C-alpha cells in the first residue's frame, strides 16, 4: 500500500474536464460575464449552461442579438485568414457541417447577393457548443474558430462582404474555375 499520510489518487473524468471548461467560459472575464452574448438573445443563461453541462449543443435564436452569415467552408476559412491578416474584428465565428458562420449585427447583411452565402435572420436558430469548444476540438461537428467573448463584438457585415468577394476571387470562384 502507499504511504499512510498520502492522499488517494483521483482521476479526472472527461465529464469533470468538460464541466470545468464550461465553468471557465461562463465566469467573468475582465469584469464582464462571458455569457452576455447568450443573454442578449433572450434565452435563459442558466438553461443554456445546463444544456452545455449535459454535453449538448444549445439552441439560440438568430435575429435577436445578431444575425448569421454562412459561407462555404474553404471561402469561410479564407475570410477568417484575410480578416485576421488585416486586423479586422471578427466576432464569433462557428464552423459547422453546413459552413462557416459569422455573427453580424441584426439586419446588416440583409442585402447580401454573393453566390454561396446565406443569411440567417429572425425566426431561425443556431446550435452552438460552449465557448470552450475551440478548433481543433469539436462537439457534434461544431467548433468555434473564434469563440464568443464577453465584449459585444460582431463582424462588420460590409467588411465581411468585401473579404468574401476577395476570397472568391482568389479562389477562382467568380470566374467559374472551381
Short mmCIF file of N, CA and C in Angstrom, two decimals:
data_model
loop_
_atom_site.label_atom_id
_atom_site.label_comp_id
_atom_site.label_asym_id
_atom_site.label_seq_id
_atom_site.Cartn_x
_atom_site.Cartn_y
_atom_site.Cartn_z
N UNK A 1 0.84 -1.17 0.00
CA UNK A 1 0.00 0.00 0.00
C UNK A 1 0.88 1.24 0.00
N UNK A 2 0.41 2.39 -0.07
CA UNK A 2 1.22 3.60 -0.12
C UNK A 2 1.48 4.16 1.25
N UNK A 3 2.08 5.28 1.27
CA UNK A 3 2.38 6.00 2.50
C UNK A 3 1.07 6.37 3.17
N UNK A 4 0.89 6.05 4.48
CA UNK A 4 -0.39 6.33 5.13
C UNK A 4 -0.74 7.81 5.15
N UNK A 5 0.23 8.70 5.02
CA UNK A 5 -0.05 10.13 5.04
C UNK A 5 -0.37 10.70 3.67
N UNK A 6 -0.26 9.88 2.60
CA UNK A 6 -0.50 10.41 1.26
C UNK A 6 -1.99 10.39 0.93
N UNK A 7 -2.37 11.27 0.06
CA UNK A 7 -3.76 11.37 -0.37
C UNK A 7 -4.04 10.33 -1.43
N UNK A 8 -5.28 9.85 -1.52
CA UNK A 8 -5.61 8.88 -2.56
C UNK A 8 -5.51 9.54 -3.94
N UNK A 9 -5.16 8.72 -4.93
CA UNK A 9 -5.05 9.20 -6.30
C UNK A 9 -6.46 9.39 -6.85
N UNK A 10 -6.71 10.56 -7.42
CA UNK A 10 -8.02 10.83 -8.02
C UNK A 10 -7.84 11.03 -9.51
N UNK A 11 -8.72 10.44 -10.25
CA UNK A 11 -8.67 10.57 -11.71
C UNK A 11 -9.73 11.58 -12.15
N UNK A 12 -9.36 12.41 -13.06
CA UNK A 12 -10.28 13.41 -13.57
C UNK A 12 -11.01 12.82 -14.78
N UNK A 13 -12.31 12.73 -14.70
CA UNK A 13 -13.08 12.17 -15.80
C UNK A 13 -13.29 13.22 -16.88
N UNK A 14 -13.65 12.75 -18.07
CA UNK A 14 -13.92 13.66 -19.18
C UNK A 14 -15.07 14.60 -18.81
N UNK A 15 -16.04 14.09 -18.05
CA UNK A 15 -17.17 14.92 -17.63
C UNK A 15 -16.71 16.06 -16.74
N UNK A 16 -15.80 15.79 -15.81
CA UNK A 16 -15.28 16.84 -14.94
C UNK A 16 -14.51 17.89 -15.73
N UNK A 17 -13.74 17.43 -16.71
CA UNK A 17 -12.98 18.36 -17.55
C UNK A 17 -13.94 19.25 -18.34
N UNK A 18 -15.00 18.66 -18.92
CA UNK A 18 -15.97 19.42 -19.69
C UNK A 18 -16.67 20.45 -18.80
N UNK A 19 -17.06 20.04 -17.59
CA UNK A 19 -17.74 20.97 -16.67
C UNK A 19 -16.82 22.11 -16.27
N UNK A 20 -15.53 21.81 -16.08
CA UNK A 20 -14.59 22.87 -15.71
C UNK A 20 -14.43 23.86 -16.86
N UNK A 21 -14.38 23.35 -18.09
CA UNK A 21 -14.25 24.23 -19.25
C UNK A 21 -15.48 25.11 -19.39
N UNK A 22 -16.67 24.54 -19.15
CA UNK A 22 -17.90 25.33 -19.23
C UNK A 22 -17.90 26.39 -18.13
N UNK A 23 -17.47 26.00 -16.94
CA UNK A 23 -17.42 26.96 -15.84
C UNK A 23 -16.46 28.10 -16.18
N UNK A 24 -15.31 27.77 -16.78
CA UNK A 24 -14.37 28.81 -17.18
C UNK A 24 -15.00 29.75 -18.20
N UNK A 25 -15.78 29.20 -19.14
CA UNK A 25 -16.39 30.01 -20.19
C UNK A 25 -17.53 30.86 -19.66
N UNK A 26 -18.12 30.45 -18.55
CA UNK A 26 -19.30 31.18 -18.07
C UNK A 26 -19.00 32.10 -16.89
N UNK A 27 -17.77 32.16 -16.46
CA UNK A 27 -17.45 33.07 -15.37
C UNK A 27 -17.03 34.42 -15.93
N UNK A 28 -16.72 35.33 -15.06
CA UNK A 28 -16.40 36.67 -15.53
C UNK A 28 -15.01 36.73 -16.16
N UNK A 29 -14.88 37.65 -17.08
CA UNK A 29 -13.63 37.92 -17.78
C UNK A 29 -13.54 39.42 -17.92
N UNK A 30 -12.52 40.01 -17.38
CA UNK A 30 -12.35 41.47 -17.41
C UNK A 30 -13.59 42.19 -16.88
N UNK A 31 -14.27 41.58 -15.90
CA UNK A 31 -15.41 42.24 -15.29
C UNK A 31 -16.73 42.05 -16.01
N UNK A 32 -16.75 41.35 -17.16
CA UNK A 32 -17.98 41.12 -17.90
C UNK A 32 -18.30 39.63 -17.92
N UNK A 33 -19.58 39.28 -17.79
CA UNK A 33 -19.90 37.86 -17.88
C UNK A 33 -19.66 37.34 -19.29
N UNK A 34 -19.00 36.20 -19.40
CA UNK A 34 -18.65 35.65 -20.71
C UNK A 34 -19.86 35.06 -21.42
N UNK A 35 -21.01 35.07 -20.80
CA UNK A 35 -22.22 34.56 -21.44
C UNK A 35 -23.17 35.70 -21.84
N UNK A 36 -22.69 36.90 -21.85
CA UNK A 36 -23.53 38.04 -22.21
C UNK A 36 -24.09 37.88 -23.62
N UNK A 37 -23.32 37.27 -24.53
CA UNK A 37 -23.79 37.06 -25.90
C UNK A 37 -24.99 36.11 -25.93
N UNK A 38 -25.09 35.20 -24.94
CA UNK A 38 -26.25 34.33 -24.83
C UNK A 38 -27.41 35.12 -24.24
N UNK A 39 -27.16 35.85 -23.17
CA UNK A 39 -28.20 36.65 -22.51
C UNK A 39 -28.86 37.61 -23.49
N UNK A 40 -28.07 38.19 -24.39
CA UNK A 40 -28.60 39.16 -25.35
C UNK A 40 -29.65 38.56 -26.28
N UNK A 41 -29.66 37.24 -26.44
CA UNK A 41 -30.65 36.60 -27.31
C UNK A 41 -32.00 36.43 -26.64
N UNK A 42 -32.04 36.62 -25.30
CA UNK A 42 -33.28 36.48 -24.56
C UNK A 42 -33.53 35.10 -23.99
N UNK A 43 -32.64 34.14 -24.27
CA UNK A 43 -32.80 32.81 -23.69
C UNK A 43 -32.23 32.78 -22.28
N UNK A 44 -32.59 31.78 -21.53
CA UNK A 44 -32.10 31.64 -20.16
C UNK A 44 -30.64 31.21 -20.17
N UNK A 45 -29.80 32.02 -19.54
CA UNK A 45 -28.38 31.69 -19.46
C UNK A 45 -28.19 30.41 -18.64
N UNK A 46 -28.92 30.28 -17.54
CA UNK A 46 -28.76 29.08 -16.69
C UNK A 46 -29.19 27.82 -17.44
N UNK A 47 -30.26 27.89 -18.23
CA UNK A 47 -30.67 26.72 -19.02
C UNK A 47 -29.64 26.41 -20.11
N UNK A 48 -29.06 27.45 -20.70
CA UNK A 48 -28.04 27.23 -21.72
C UNK A 48 -26.82 26.55 -21.11
N UNK A 49 -26.37 27.02 -19.97
CA UNK A 49 -25.22 26.41 -19.30
C UNK A 49 -25.55 24.98 -18.89
N UNK A 50 -26.76 24.74 -18.40
CA UNK A 50 -27.17 23.38 -18.03
C UNK A 50 -27.13 22.46 -19.25
N UNK A 51 -27.59 22.96 -20.39
CA UNK A 51 -27.55 22.18 -21.63
C UNK A 51 -26.12 21.82 -21.98
N UNK A 52 -25.23 22.80 -21.89
CA UNK A 52 -23.81 22.53 -22.17
C UNK A 52 -23.24 21.53 -21.18
N UNK A 53 -23.61 21.64 -19.91
CA UNK A 53 -23.09 20.71 -18.90
C UNK A 53 -23.55 19.29 -19.16
N UNK A 54 -24.68 19.14 -19.82
CA UNK A 54 -25.17 17.80 -20.18
C UNK A 54 -24.49 17.28 -21.45
N UNK A 55 -23.58 18.07 -22.00
CA UNK A 55 -22.85 17.66 -23.19
C UNK A 55 -23.62 17.87 -24.48
N UNK A 56 -24.60 18.76 -24.46
CA UNK A 56 -25.41 19.02 -25.64
C UNK A 56 -25.15 20.42 -26.18
N UNK A 57 -25.54 20.61 -27.43
CA UNK A 57 -25.47 21.93 -28.05
C UNK A 57 -26.65 22.76 -27.57
N UNK A 58 -26.45 24.05 -27.45
CA UNK A 58 -27.53 24.96 -27.06
C UNK A 58 -28.17 25.55 -28.32
N UNK A 59 -29.47 25.71 -28.28
CA UNK A 59 -30.21 26.28 -29.40
C UNK A 59 -30.48 27.75 -29.10
N UNK A 60 -29.92 28.64 -29.92
CA UNK A 60 -30.09 30.07 -29.70
C UNK A 60 -30.83 30.71 -30.88
N UNK A 61 -31.70 31.67 -30.59
CA UNK A 61 -32.43 32.32 -31.68
C UNK A 61 -31.54 33.31 -32.43
N UNK A 62 -31.70 33.33 -33.73
CA UNK A 62 -30.98 34.26 -34.59
C UNK A 62 -31.92 35.44 -34.86
N UNK A 63 -31.36 36.61 -35.09
CA UNK A 63 -32.17 37.76 -35.44
C UNK A 63 -32.64 38.58 -34.25
N UNK A 64 -32.15 38.25 -33.06
CA UNK A 64 -32.50 39.00 -31.86
C UNK A 64 -31.31 39.88 -31.47
N UNK A 65 -30.18 39.27 -31.20
CA UNK A 65 -28.96 40.00 -30.83
C UNK A 65 -27.97 40.06 -31.98
N UNK A 66 -28.10 39.13 -32.92
CA UNK A 66 -27.20 39.03 -34.06
C UNK A 66 -27.83 38.17 -35.14
N UNK A 67 -27.39 38.37 -36.37
CA UNK A 67 -27.74 37.50 -37.50
C UNK A 67 -26.52 36.63 -37.78
N UNK A 68 -26.68 35.69 -38.67
CA UNK A 68 -25.59 34.80 -39.05
C UNK A 68 -25.39 34.86 -40.56
N UNK A 69 -24.15 35.07 -40.99
CA UNK A 69 -23.79 34.94 -42.40
C UNK A 69 -23.05 33.62 -42.52
N UNK A 70 -23.60 32.71 -43.34
CA UNK A 70 -22.99 31.39 -43.53
C UNK A 70 -22.29 31.36 -44.89
N UNK A 71 -21.00 31.01 -44.85
CA UNK A 71 -20.20 30.91 -46.06
C UNK A 71 -19.74 29.47 -46.24
N UNK A 72 -19.45 29.07 -47.49
CA UNK A 72 -18.90 27.73 -47.70
C UNK A 72 -17.57 27.58 -46.96
N UNK A 73 -17.22 26.37 -46.60
CA UNK A 73 -16.04 26.12 -45.77
C UNK A 73 -14.74 26.74 -46.29
N UNK A 74 -14.29 26.42 -47.52
CA UNK A 74 -12.98 26.97 -47.93
C UNK A 74 -12.95 28.49 -47.94
N UNK A 75 -14.01 29.10 -48.47
CA UNK A 75 -14.06 30.55 -48.54
C UNK A 75 -14.20 31.16 -47.14
N UNK A 76 -14.97 30.50 -46.28
CA UNK A 76 -15.12 30.99 -44.91
C UNK A 76 -13.80 31.04 -44.17
N UNK A 77 -13.03 29.97 -44.31
CA UNK A 77 -11.71 29.95 -43.65
C UNK A 77 -10.78 30.99 -44.28
N UNK A 78 -10.88 31.22 -45.58
CA UNK A 78 -10.07 32.25 -46.24
C UNK A 78 -10.47 33.63 -45.74
N UNK A 79 -11.76 33.85 -45.52
CA UNK A 79 -12.23 35.13 -44.99
C UNK A 79 -11.67 35.36 -43.59
N UNK A 80 -11.68 34.31 -42.76
CA UNK A 80 -11.10 34.43 -41.41
C UNK A 80 -9.63 34.81 -41.51
N UNK A 81 -8.90 34.12 -42.39
CA UNK A 81 -7.48 34.43 -42.57
C UNK A 81 -7.28 35.88 -43.02
N UNK A 82 -8.07 36.29 -44.00
CA UNK A 82 -7.98 37.65 -44.54
C UNK A 82 -8.28 38.70 -43.47
N UNK A 83 -9.34 38.49 -42.70
CA UNK A 83 -9.72 39.47 -41.69
C UNK A 83 -8.69 39.53 -40.56
N UNK A 84 -8.15 38.38 -40.19
CA UNK A 84 -7.08 38.38 -39.17
C UNK A 84 -5.85 39.10 -39.68
N UNK A 85 -5.48 38.85 -40.93
CA UNK A 85 -4.29 39.48 -41.52
C UNK A 85 -4.43 40.99 -41.58
N UNK A 86 -5.68 41.47 -41.72
CA UNK A 86 -5.93 42.90 -41.79
C UNK A 86 -6.38 43.49 -40.46
N UNK A 87 -6.22 42.72 -39.39
CA UNK A 87 -6.55 43.15 -38.03
C UNK A 87 -7.99 43.63 -37.89
N UNK A 88 -8.90 43.03 -38.65
CA UNK A 88 -10.33 43.35 -38.54
C UNK A 88 -10.93 42.55 -37.40
N UNK A 89 -11.88 43.13 -36.69
CA UNK A 89 -12.56 42.40 -35.63
C UNK A 89 -13.51 41.39 -36.25
N UNK A 90 -13.34 40.15 -35.83
CA UNK A 90 -14.17 39.08 -36.38
C UNK A 90 -15.45 38.86 -35.61
N UNK A 91 -15.41 38.93 -34.31
CA UNK A 91 -16.55 38.49 -33.53
C UNK A 91 -16.59 36.97 -33.58
N UNK A 92 -17.63 36.37 -33.03
CA UNK A 92 -17.71 34.90 -33.01
C UNK A 92 -17.83 34.31 -34.41
N UNK A 93 -17.09 33.23 -34.65
CA UNK A 93 -17.14 32.51 -35.92
C UNK A 93 -17.22 31.03 -35.59
N UNK A 94 -18.22 30.37 -36.14
CA UNK A 94 -18.50 28.97 -35.84
C UNK A 94 -18.37 28.12 -37.09
N UNK A 95 -17.62 27.01 -36.98
CA UNK A 95 -17.52 26.05 -38.08
C UNK A 95 -18.54 24.95 -37.83
N UNK A 96 -19.41 24.71 -38.82
CA UNK A 96 -20.43 23.66 -38.73
C UNK A 96 -20.34 22.78 -39.97
N UNK A 97 -21.13 21.74 -40.01
CA UNK A 97 -21.17 20.89 -41.19
C UNK A 97 -21.73 21.66 -42.39
N UNK A 98 -22.55 22.68 -42.14
CA UNK A 98 -23.18 23.46 -43.21
C UNK A 98 -22.28 24.56 -43.76
N UNK A 99 -21.28 25.01 -43.01
CA UNK A 99 -20.41 26.08 -43.47
C UNK A 99 -19.74 26.79 -42.32
N UNK A 100 -19.22 27.97 -42.59
CA UNK A 100 -18.58 28.80 -41.58
C UNK A 100 -19.53 29.96 -41.29
N UNK A 101 -19.95 30.06 -40.03
CA UNK A 101 -20.96 31.04 -39.62
C UNK A 101 -20.32 32.22 -38.90
N UNK A 102 -20.60 33.42 -39.40
CA UNK A 102 -20.10 34.66 -38.82
C UNK A 102 -21.29 35.36 -38.17
N UNK A 103 -21.14 35.78 -36.92
CA UNK A 103 -22.19 36.54 -36.25
C UNK A 103 -22.01 38.02 -36.60
N UNK A 104 -23.09 38.63 -37.11
CA UNK A 104 -23.06 40.03 -37.56
C UNK A 104 -24.24 40.77 -36.94
N UNK A 105 -24.21 42.10 -36.90
CA UNK A 105 -25.34 42.85 -36.36
C UNK A 105 -26.64 42.53 -37.10
N UNK A 106 -27.73 42.54 -36.38
CA UNK A 106 -29.05 42.25 -36.95
C UNK A 106 -29.34 43.18 -38.13
N UNK A 107 -29.75 42.59 -39.24
CA UNK A 107 -30.14 43.34 -40.43
C UNK A 107 -29.00 43.84 -41.28
N UNK A 108 -27.76 43.71 -40.83
CA UNK A 108 -26.63 44.30 -41.56
C UNK A 108 -26.24 43.54 -42.82
N UNK A 109 -26.72 42.31 -43.00
CA UNK A 109 -26.36 41.53 -44.18
C UNK A 109 -27.59 41.19 -45.03
N UNK A 110 -28.68 41.88 -44.80
CA UNK A 110 -29.93 41.57 -45.50
C UNK A 110 -29.83 41.69 -47.02
N UNK A 111 -28.94 42.52 -47.52
CA UNK A 111 -28.85 42.74 -48.98
C UNK A 111 -27.74 41.93 -49.63
N UNK A 112 -27.14 41.00 -48.92
CA UNK A 112 -26.06 40.20 -49.50
C UNK A 112 -26.56 39.47 -50.74
N UNK A 113 -25.72 39.50 -51.80
CA UNK A 113 -26.10 38.86 -53.05
C UNK A 113 -24.99 38.01 -53.65
N UNK A 114 -23.99 37.68 -52.85
CA UNK A 114 -22.88 36.89 -53.37
C UNK A 114 -23.24 35.40 -53.37
N UNK A 115 -22.82 34.68 -54.43
CA UNK A 115 -23.15 33.26 -54.53
C UNK A 115 -22.52 32.44 -53.40
N UNK A 116 -23.26 31.46 -52.93
CA UNK A 116 -22.75 30.57 -51.89
C UNK A 116 -22.99 31.05 -50.48
N UNK A 117 -23.29 32.32 -50.31
CA UNK A 117 -23.52 32.88 -48.98
C UNK A 117 -25.00 32.81 -48.66
N UNK A 118 -25.30 32.58 -47.40
CA UNK A 118 -26.70 32.66 -46.96
C UNK A 118 -26.73 33.44 -45.65
N UNK A 119 -27.85 34.09 -45.41
CA UNK A 119 -28.01 34.90 -44.22
C UNK A 119 -29.15 34.30 -43.41
N UNK A 120 -28.87 33.99 -42.15
CA UNK A 120 -29.90 33.52 -41.24
C UNK A 120 -30.31 34.70 -40.38
N UNK A 121 -31.60 34.90 -40.29
CA UNK A 121 -32.10 36.04 -39.52
C UNK A 121 -33.24 35.66 -38.61
N UNK A 122 -34.08 36.63 -38.32
CA UNK A 122 -35.18 36.47 -37.37
C UNK A 122 -36.00 35.22 -37.69
N UNK A 123 -36.29 34.46 -36.64
CA UNK A 123 -37.08 33.25 -36.77
C UNK A 123 -36.27 31.98 -36.98
N UNK A 124 -34.97 32.13 -37.21
CA UNK A 124 -34.12 30.96 -37.38
C UNK A 124 -33.34 30.73 -36.09
N UNK A 125 -32.73 29.55 -35.98
CA UNK A 125 -32.00 29.20 -34.77
C UNK A 125 -30.63 28.63 -35.12
N UNK A 126 -29.73 28.70 -34.15
CA UNK A 126 -28.37 28.21 -34.33
C UNK A 126 -28.00 27.32 -33.16
N UNK A 127 -27.49 26.13 -33.46
CA UNK A 127 -26.99 25.22 -32.43
C UNK A 127 -25.53 25.55 -32.17
N UNK A 128 -25.21 25.82 -30.90
CA UNK A 128 -23.85 26.23 -30.57
C UNK A 128 -23.27 25.40 -29.42
N UNK A 129 -21.98 25.09 -29.52
CA UNK A 129 -21.32 24.47 -28.37
C UNK A 129 -20.90 25.55 -27.38
N UNK A 130 -20.46 25.13 -26.21
CA UNK A 130 -19.93 26.08 -25.24
C UNK A 130 -18.74 26.83 -25.85
N UNK A 131 -18.49 28.06 -25.45
CA UNK A 131 -17.35 28.81 -25.99
C UNK A 131 -15.99 28.13 -25.75
N UNK A 132 -15.95 27.13 -24.89
CA UNK A 132 -14.67 26.43 -24.64
C UNK A 132 -14.35 25.41 -25.73
N UNK A 133 -15.28 25.14 -26.65
CA UNK A 133 -15.04 24.21 -27.75
C UNK A 133 -14.49 25.00 -28.92
N UNK A 134 -13.17 25.09 -28.98
CA UNK A 134 -12.48 25.88 -29.99
C UNK A 134 -11.62 24.95 -30.84
N UNK A 135 -11.56 25.22 -32.15
CA UNK A 135 -10.78 24.39 -33.07
C UNK A 135 -9.38 24.18 -32.50
N UNK A 136 -8.90 22.97 -32.52
CA UNK A 136 -9.32 21.79 -33.28
C UNK A 136 -10.34 20.91 -32.56
N UNK A 137 -10.80 21.26 -31.38
CA UNK A 137 -11.78 20.46 -30.66
C UNK A 137 -13.16 20.69 -31.27
N UNK A 138 -13.98 19.65 -31.29
CA UNK A 138 -15.32 19.76 -31.84
C UNK A 138 -16.35 19.13 -30.92
N UNK A 139 -17.58 19.53 -31.12
CA UNK A 139 -18.72 18.91 -30.44
C UNK A 139 -19.82 18.79 -31.49
N UNK A 140 -20.22 17.58 -31.77
CA UNK A 140 -21.27 17.33 -32.76
C UNK A 140 -20.99 18.08 -34.07
N UNK A 141 -19.77 17.97 -34.56
CA UNK A 141 -19.33 18.58 -35.82
C UNK A 141 -19.35 20.11 -35.81
N UNK A 142 -19.24 20.69 -34.62
CA UNK A 142 -19.21 22.15 -34.50
C UNK A 142 -18.02 22.55 -33.65
N UNK A 143 -17.41 23.66 -34.04
CA UNK A 143 -16.31 24.21 -33.26
C UNK A 143 -16.25 25.71 -33.49
N UNK A 144 -15.85 26.43 -32.47
CA UNK A 144 -15.65 27.86 -32.62
C UNK A 144 -14.28 28.10 -33.24
N UNK A 145 -14.24 28.82 -34.35
CA UNK A 145 -12.98 29.28 -34.92
C UNK A 145 -12.53 30.49 -34.09
N UNK A 146 -13.49 31.35 -33.81
CA UNK A 146 -13.29 32.47 -32.90
C UNK A 146 -14.43 32.37 -31.88
N UNK A 147 -14.09 32.07 -30.66
CA UNK A 147 -15.10 31.87 -29.62
C UNK A 147 -15.73 33.21 -29.22
N UNK A 148 -16.99 33.16 -28.80
CA UNK A 148 -17.62 34.38 -28.27
C UNK A 148 -16.85 34.89 -27.06
N UNK A 149 -16.75 36.18 -26.96
CA UNK A 149 -16.08 36.85 -25.85
C UNK A 149 -17.09 37.68 -25.09
N UNK A 150 -16.75 38.13 -23.92
CA UNK A 150 -17.69 38.93 -23.13
C UNK A 150 -18.09 40.25 -23.82
N UNK A 151 -17.15 40.88 -24.49
CA UNK A 151 -17.47 42.16 -25.12
C UNK A 151 -18.34 41.92 -26.36
N UNK A 152 -19.25 42.82 -26.63
CA UNK A 152 -20.20 42.64 -27.73
C UNK A 152 -19.59 42.95 -29.09
N UNK A 153 -18.68 42.12 -29.54
CA UNK A 153 -18.03 42.34 -30.83
C UNK A 153 -18.66 41.41 -31.87
N UNK A 154 -19.11 41.98 -32.96
CA UNK A 154 -19.64 41.22 -34.07
C UNK A 154 -18.87 41.62 -35.32
N UNK A 155 -18.85 40.75 -36.31
CA UNK A 155 -18.17 41.08 -37.56
C UNK A 155 -18.92 42.19 -38.27
N UNK A 156 -18.19 43.09 -38.88
CA UNK A 156 -18.78 44.14 -39.70
C UNK A 156 -19.23 43.51 -41.01
N UNK A 157 -20.53 43.52 -41.29
CA UNK A 157 -21.07 42.83 -42.46
C UNK A 157 -20.54 43.41 -43.77
N UNK A 158 -20.31 44.70 -43.84
CA UNK A 158 -19.80 45.32 -45.07
C UNK A 158 -18.36 44.85 -45.33
N UNK A 159 -17.54 44.83 -44.29
CA UNK A 159 -16.17 44.36 -44.47
C UNK A 159 -16.16 42.86 -44.78
N UNK A 160 -17.03 42.11 -44.12
CA UNK A 160 -17.14 40.68 -44.36
C UNK A 160 -17.52 40.41 -45.82
N UNK A 161 -18.43 41.21 -46.35
CA UNK A 161 -18.85 41.11 -47.75
C UNK A 161 -17.64 41.27 -48.68
N UNK A 162 -16.85 42.32 -48.43
CA UNK A 162 -15.66 42.55 -49.25
C UNK A 162 -14.63 41.45 -49.11
N UNK A 163 -14.45 40.94 -47.89
CA UNK A 163 -13.49 39.86 -47.67
C UNK A 163 -13.95 38.58 -48.37
N UNK A 164 -15.26 38.34 -48.37
CA UNK A 164 -15.79 37.16 -49.06
C UNK A 164 -15.64 37.30 -50.57
N UNK A 165 -15.91 38.48 -51.11
CA UNK A 165 -15.73 38.70 -52.55
C UNK A 165 -14.26 38.49 -52.93
N UNK A 166 -13.35 38.98 -52.09
CA UNK A 166 -11.92 38.79 -52.35
C UNK A 166 -11.55 37.32 -52.27
N UNK A 167 -12.08 36.60 -51.30
CA UNK A 167 -11.79 35.17 -51.16
C UNK A 167 -12.28 34.40 -52.38
N UNK A 168 -13.47 34.75 -52.88
CA UNK A 168 -13.99 34.07 -54.07
C UNK A 168 -13.09 34.35 -55.27
N UNK A 169 -12.62 35.59 -55.38
CA UNK A 169 -11.75 35.95 -56.49
C UNK A 169 -10.42 35.19 -56.41
N UNK A 170 -9.83 35.19 -55.22
CA UNK A 170 -8.56 34.49 -55.03
C UNK A 170 -8.70 33.00 -55.34
N UNK A 171 -9.84 32.44 -54.99
CA UNK A 171 -10.05 31.01 -55.16
C UNK A 171 -10.61 30.67 -56.55
N UNK A 172 -10.80 31.68 -57.42
CA UNK A 172 -11.26 31.45 -58.77
C UNK A 172 -12.74 31.13 -58.91
N UNK A 173 -13.51 31.41 -57.88
CA UNK A 173 -14.93 31.06 -57.91
C UNK A 173 -15.72 32.01 -58.79
N UNK A 174 -15.38 33.27 -58.75
CA UNK A 174 -16.13 34.28 -59.52
C UNK A 174 -16.05 33.98 -61.02
N UNK A 175 -14.96 33.36 -61.46
CA UNK A 175 -14.78 33.05 -62.88
C UNK A 175 -15.22 31.63 -63.22
N UNK A 176 -15.76 30.92 -62.25
CA UNK A 176 -16.20 29.56 -62.50
C UNK A 176 -15.07 28.57 -62.69
N UNK A 177 -13.92 28.85 -62.12
CA UNK A 177 -12.75 27.99 -62.29
C UNK A 177 -12.72 26.84 -61.29
N UNK A 178 -13.68 26.76 -60.46
CA UNK A 178 -13.67 25.73 -59.41
C UNK A 178 -14.24 24.44 -59.90
#
